[in-house]
PDB file of C-alpha atoms in Angstrom:
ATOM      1  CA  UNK E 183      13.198  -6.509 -10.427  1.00 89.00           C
ATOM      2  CA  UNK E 184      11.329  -3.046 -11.368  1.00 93.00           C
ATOM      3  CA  UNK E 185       7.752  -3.383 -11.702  1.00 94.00           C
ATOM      4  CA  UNK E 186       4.767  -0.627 -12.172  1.00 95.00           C
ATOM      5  CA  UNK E 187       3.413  -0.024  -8.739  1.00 96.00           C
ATOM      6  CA  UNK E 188       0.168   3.032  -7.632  1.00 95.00           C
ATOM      7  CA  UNK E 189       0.291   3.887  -4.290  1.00 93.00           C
ATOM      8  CA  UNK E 190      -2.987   4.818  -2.717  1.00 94.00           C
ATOM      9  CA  UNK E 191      -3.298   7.717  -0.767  1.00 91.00           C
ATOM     10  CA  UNK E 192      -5.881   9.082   0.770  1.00 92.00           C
ATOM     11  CA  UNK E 193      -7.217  12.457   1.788  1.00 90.00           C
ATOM     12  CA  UNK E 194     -10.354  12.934   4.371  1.00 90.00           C
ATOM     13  CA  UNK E 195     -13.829  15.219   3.002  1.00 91.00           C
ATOM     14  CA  UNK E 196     -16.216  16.087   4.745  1.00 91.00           C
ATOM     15  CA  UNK E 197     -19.169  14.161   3.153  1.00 86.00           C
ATOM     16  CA  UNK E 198     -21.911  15.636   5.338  1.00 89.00           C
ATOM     17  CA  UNK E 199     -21.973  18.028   8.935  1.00 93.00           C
ATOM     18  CA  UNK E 200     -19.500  16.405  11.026  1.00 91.00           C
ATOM     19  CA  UNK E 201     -19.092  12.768   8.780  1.00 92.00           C
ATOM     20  CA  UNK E 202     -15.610  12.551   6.533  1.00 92.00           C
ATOM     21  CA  UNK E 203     -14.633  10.021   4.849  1.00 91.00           C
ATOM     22  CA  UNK E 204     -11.271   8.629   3.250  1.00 90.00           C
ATOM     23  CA  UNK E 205     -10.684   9.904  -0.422  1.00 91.00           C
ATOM     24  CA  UNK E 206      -8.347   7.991  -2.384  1.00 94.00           C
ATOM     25  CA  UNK E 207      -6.301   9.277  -5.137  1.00 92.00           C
ATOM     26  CA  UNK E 208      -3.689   6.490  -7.090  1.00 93.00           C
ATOM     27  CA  UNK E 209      -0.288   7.522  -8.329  1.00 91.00           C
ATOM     28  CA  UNK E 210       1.959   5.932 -10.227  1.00 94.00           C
ATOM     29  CA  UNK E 211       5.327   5.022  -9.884  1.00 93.00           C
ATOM     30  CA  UNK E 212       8.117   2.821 -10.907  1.00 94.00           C
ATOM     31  CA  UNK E 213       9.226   0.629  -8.384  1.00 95.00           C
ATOM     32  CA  UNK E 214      12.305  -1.531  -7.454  1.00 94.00           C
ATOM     33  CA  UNK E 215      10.982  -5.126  -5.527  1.00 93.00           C
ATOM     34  CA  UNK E 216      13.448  -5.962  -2.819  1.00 90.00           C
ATOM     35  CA  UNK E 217      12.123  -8.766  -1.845  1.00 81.00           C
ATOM     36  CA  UNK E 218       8.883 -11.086  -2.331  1.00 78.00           C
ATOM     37  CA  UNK E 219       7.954 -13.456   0.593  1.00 77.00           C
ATOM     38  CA  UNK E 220       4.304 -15.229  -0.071  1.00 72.00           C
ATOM     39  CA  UNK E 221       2.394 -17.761   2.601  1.00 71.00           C
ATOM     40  CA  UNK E 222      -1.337 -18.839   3.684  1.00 67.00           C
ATOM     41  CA  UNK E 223      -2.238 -18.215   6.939  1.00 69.00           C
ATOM     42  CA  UNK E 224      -4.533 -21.020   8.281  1.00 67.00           C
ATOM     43  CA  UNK E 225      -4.781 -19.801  12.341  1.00 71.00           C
ATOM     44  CA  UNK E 226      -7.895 -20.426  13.619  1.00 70.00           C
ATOM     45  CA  UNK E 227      -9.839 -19.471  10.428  1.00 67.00           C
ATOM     46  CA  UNK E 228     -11.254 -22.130   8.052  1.00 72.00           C
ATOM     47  CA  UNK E 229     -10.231 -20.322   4.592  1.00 71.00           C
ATOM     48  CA  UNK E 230      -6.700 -19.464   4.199  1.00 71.00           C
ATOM     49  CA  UNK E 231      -5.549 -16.037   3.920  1.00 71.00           C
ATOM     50  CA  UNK E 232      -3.318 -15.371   1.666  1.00 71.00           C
ATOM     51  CA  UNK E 233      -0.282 -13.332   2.669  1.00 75.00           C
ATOM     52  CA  UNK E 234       2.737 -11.577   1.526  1.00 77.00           C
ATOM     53  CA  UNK E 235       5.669  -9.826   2.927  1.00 83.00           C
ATOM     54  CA  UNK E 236       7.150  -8.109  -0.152  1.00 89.00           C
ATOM     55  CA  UNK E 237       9.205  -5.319  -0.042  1.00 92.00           C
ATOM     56  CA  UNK E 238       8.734  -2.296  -2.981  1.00 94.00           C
ATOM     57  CA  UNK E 239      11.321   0.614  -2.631  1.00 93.00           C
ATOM     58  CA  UNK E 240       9.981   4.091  -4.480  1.00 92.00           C
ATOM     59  CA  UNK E 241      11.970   7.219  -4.692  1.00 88.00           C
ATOM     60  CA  UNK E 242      10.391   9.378  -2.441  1.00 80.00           C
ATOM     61  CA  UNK E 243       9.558  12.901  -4.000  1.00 74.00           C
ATOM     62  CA  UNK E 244       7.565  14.490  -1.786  1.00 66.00           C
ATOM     63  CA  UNK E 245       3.965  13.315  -3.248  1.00 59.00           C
ATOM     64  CA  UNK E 246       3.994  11.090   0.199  1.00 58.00           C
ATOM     65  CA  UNK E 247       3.687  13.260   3.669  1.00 55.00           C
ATOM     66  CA  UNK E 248       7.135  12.597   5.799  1.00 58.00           C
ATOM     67  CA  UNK E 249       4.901  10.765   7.852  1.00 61.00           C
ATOM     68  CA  UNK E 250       3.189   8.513   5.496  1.00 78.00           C
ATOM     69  CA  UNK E 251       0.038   8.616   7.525  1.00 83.00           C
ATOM     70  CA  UNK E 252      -1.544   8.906   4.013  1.00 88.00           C
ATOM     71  CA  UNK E 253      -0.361   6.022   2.472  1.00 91.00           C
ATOM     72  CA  UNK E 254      -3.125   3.119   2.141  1.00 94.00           C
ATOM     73  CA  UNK E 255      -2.418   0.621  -0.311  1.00 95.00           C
ATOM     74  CA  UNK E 256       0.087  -0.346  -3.016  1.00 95.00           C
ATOM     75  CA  UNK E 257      -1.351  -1.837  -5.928  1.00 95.00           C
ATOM     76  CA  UNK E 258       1.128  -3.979  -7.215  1.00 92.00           C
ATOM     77  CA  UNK E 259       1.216  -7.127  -9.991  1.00 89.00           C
ATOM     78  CA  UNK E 260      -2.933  -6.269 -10.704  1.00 92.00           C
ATOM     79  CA  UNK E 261      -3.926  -6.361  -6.538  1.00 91.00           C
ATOM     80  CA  UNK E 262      -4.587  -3.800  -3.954  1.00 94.00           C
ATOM     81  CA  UNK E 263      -1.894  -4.572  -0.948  1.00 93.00           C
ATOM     82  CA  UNK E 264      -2.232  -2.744   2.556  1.00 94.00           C
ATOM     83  CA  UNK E 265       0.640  -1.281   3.772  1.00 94.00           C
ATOM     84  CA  UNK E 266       2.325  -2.779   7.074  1.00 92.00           C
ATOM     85  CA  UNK E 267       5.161  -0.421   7.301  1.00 91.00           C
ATOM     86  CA  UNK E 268       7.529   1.935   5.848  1.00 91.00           C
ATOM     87  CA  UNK E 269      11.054   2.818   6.012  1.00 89.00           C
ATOM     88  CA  UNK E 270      12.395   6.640   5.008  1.00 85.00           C
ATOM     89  CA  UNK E 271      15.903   5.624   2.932  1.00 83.00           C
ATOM     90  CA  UNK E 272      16.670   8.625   1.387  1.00 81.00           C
ATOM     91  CA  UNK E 273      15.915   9.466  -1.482  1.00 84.00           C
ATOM     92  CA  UNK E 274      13.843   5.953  -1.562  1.00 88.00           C
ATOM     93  CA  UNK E 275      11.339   4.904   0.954  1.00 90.00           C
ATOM     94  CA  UNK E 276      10.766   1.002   1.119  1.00 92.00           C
ATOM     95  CA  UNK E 277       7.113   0.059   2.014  1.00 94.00           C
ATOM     96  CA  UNK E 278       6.045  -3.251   3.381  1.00 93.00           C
ATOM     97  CA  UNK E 279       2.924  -4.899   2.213  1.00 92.00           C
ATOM     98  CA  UNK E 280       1.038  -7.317   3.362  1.00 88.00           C
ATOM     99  CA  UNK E 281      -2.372  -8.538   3.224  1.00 88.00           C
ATOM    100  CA  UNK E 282      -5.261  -7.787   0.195  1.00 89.00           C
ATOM    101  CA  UNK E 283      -6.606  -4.273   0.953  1.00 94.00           C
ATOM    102  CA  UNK E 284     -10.401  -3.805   1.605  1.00 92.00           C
ATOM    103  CA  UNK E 285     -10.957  -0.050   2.196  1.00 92.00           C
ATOM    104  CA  UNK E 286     -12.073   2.596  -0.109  1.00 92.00           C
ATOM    105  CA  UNK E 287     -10.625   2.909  -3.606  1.00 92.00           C
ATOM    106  CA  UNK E 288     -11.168   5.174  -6.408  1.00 91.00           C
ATOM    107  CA  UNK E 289     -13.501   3.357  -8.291  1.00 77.00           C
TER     108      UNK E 289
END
């Protein structure tokens, strides 16, 4: 299934003398989903958590660094998703995401 995906990245300022913080920029891409695994967690917490373990494969055009230490979120189907890993697949990469992001965002 191809779906409309943004994939956070984010790029460190200098806000003041010696504080930086995360800057976010969003691009777009168009995304294949490999796979699309959802759950609650309940462990030890008294509100579920909502999970997922879906799989989105992007071709990888050299907007990401090789190392992906960049990479923050994936917005995908209206929500922000943190990343839990990625896999280099020339000329794709695959990301994993997993739970709802809560960092910074470009809003």
């Amino acid at each position: 299934m191809r779906a409309a995906v943004s994939l956070g990245l984010a790029e460190e300022q200098e806000v003041r003398p010696g504080i930086a913080e995360d800057v976010i920029t969003e691009v777009p891409k168009l995304a294949e989903v490999k796979q699309r695994t959802e759950a609650f967690t309940v462990e030890g917490e008294i509100i579920p958590r909502y999970k997922t373990t879906t799989s989105v494969s992007v071709l990888s055009d050299g907007v990401v660094k090789p190392d992906y230490s960049n990479l923050r979120y994936v917005m995908y189907a209206g929500v922000r998703w943190s990343v839990s890993t990625v896999t280099h697949e020339p000329p794709r990469m695959t990301i994993f995401i997993g739970e709802v992001y809560n960092g910074p965002t470009p809003d």
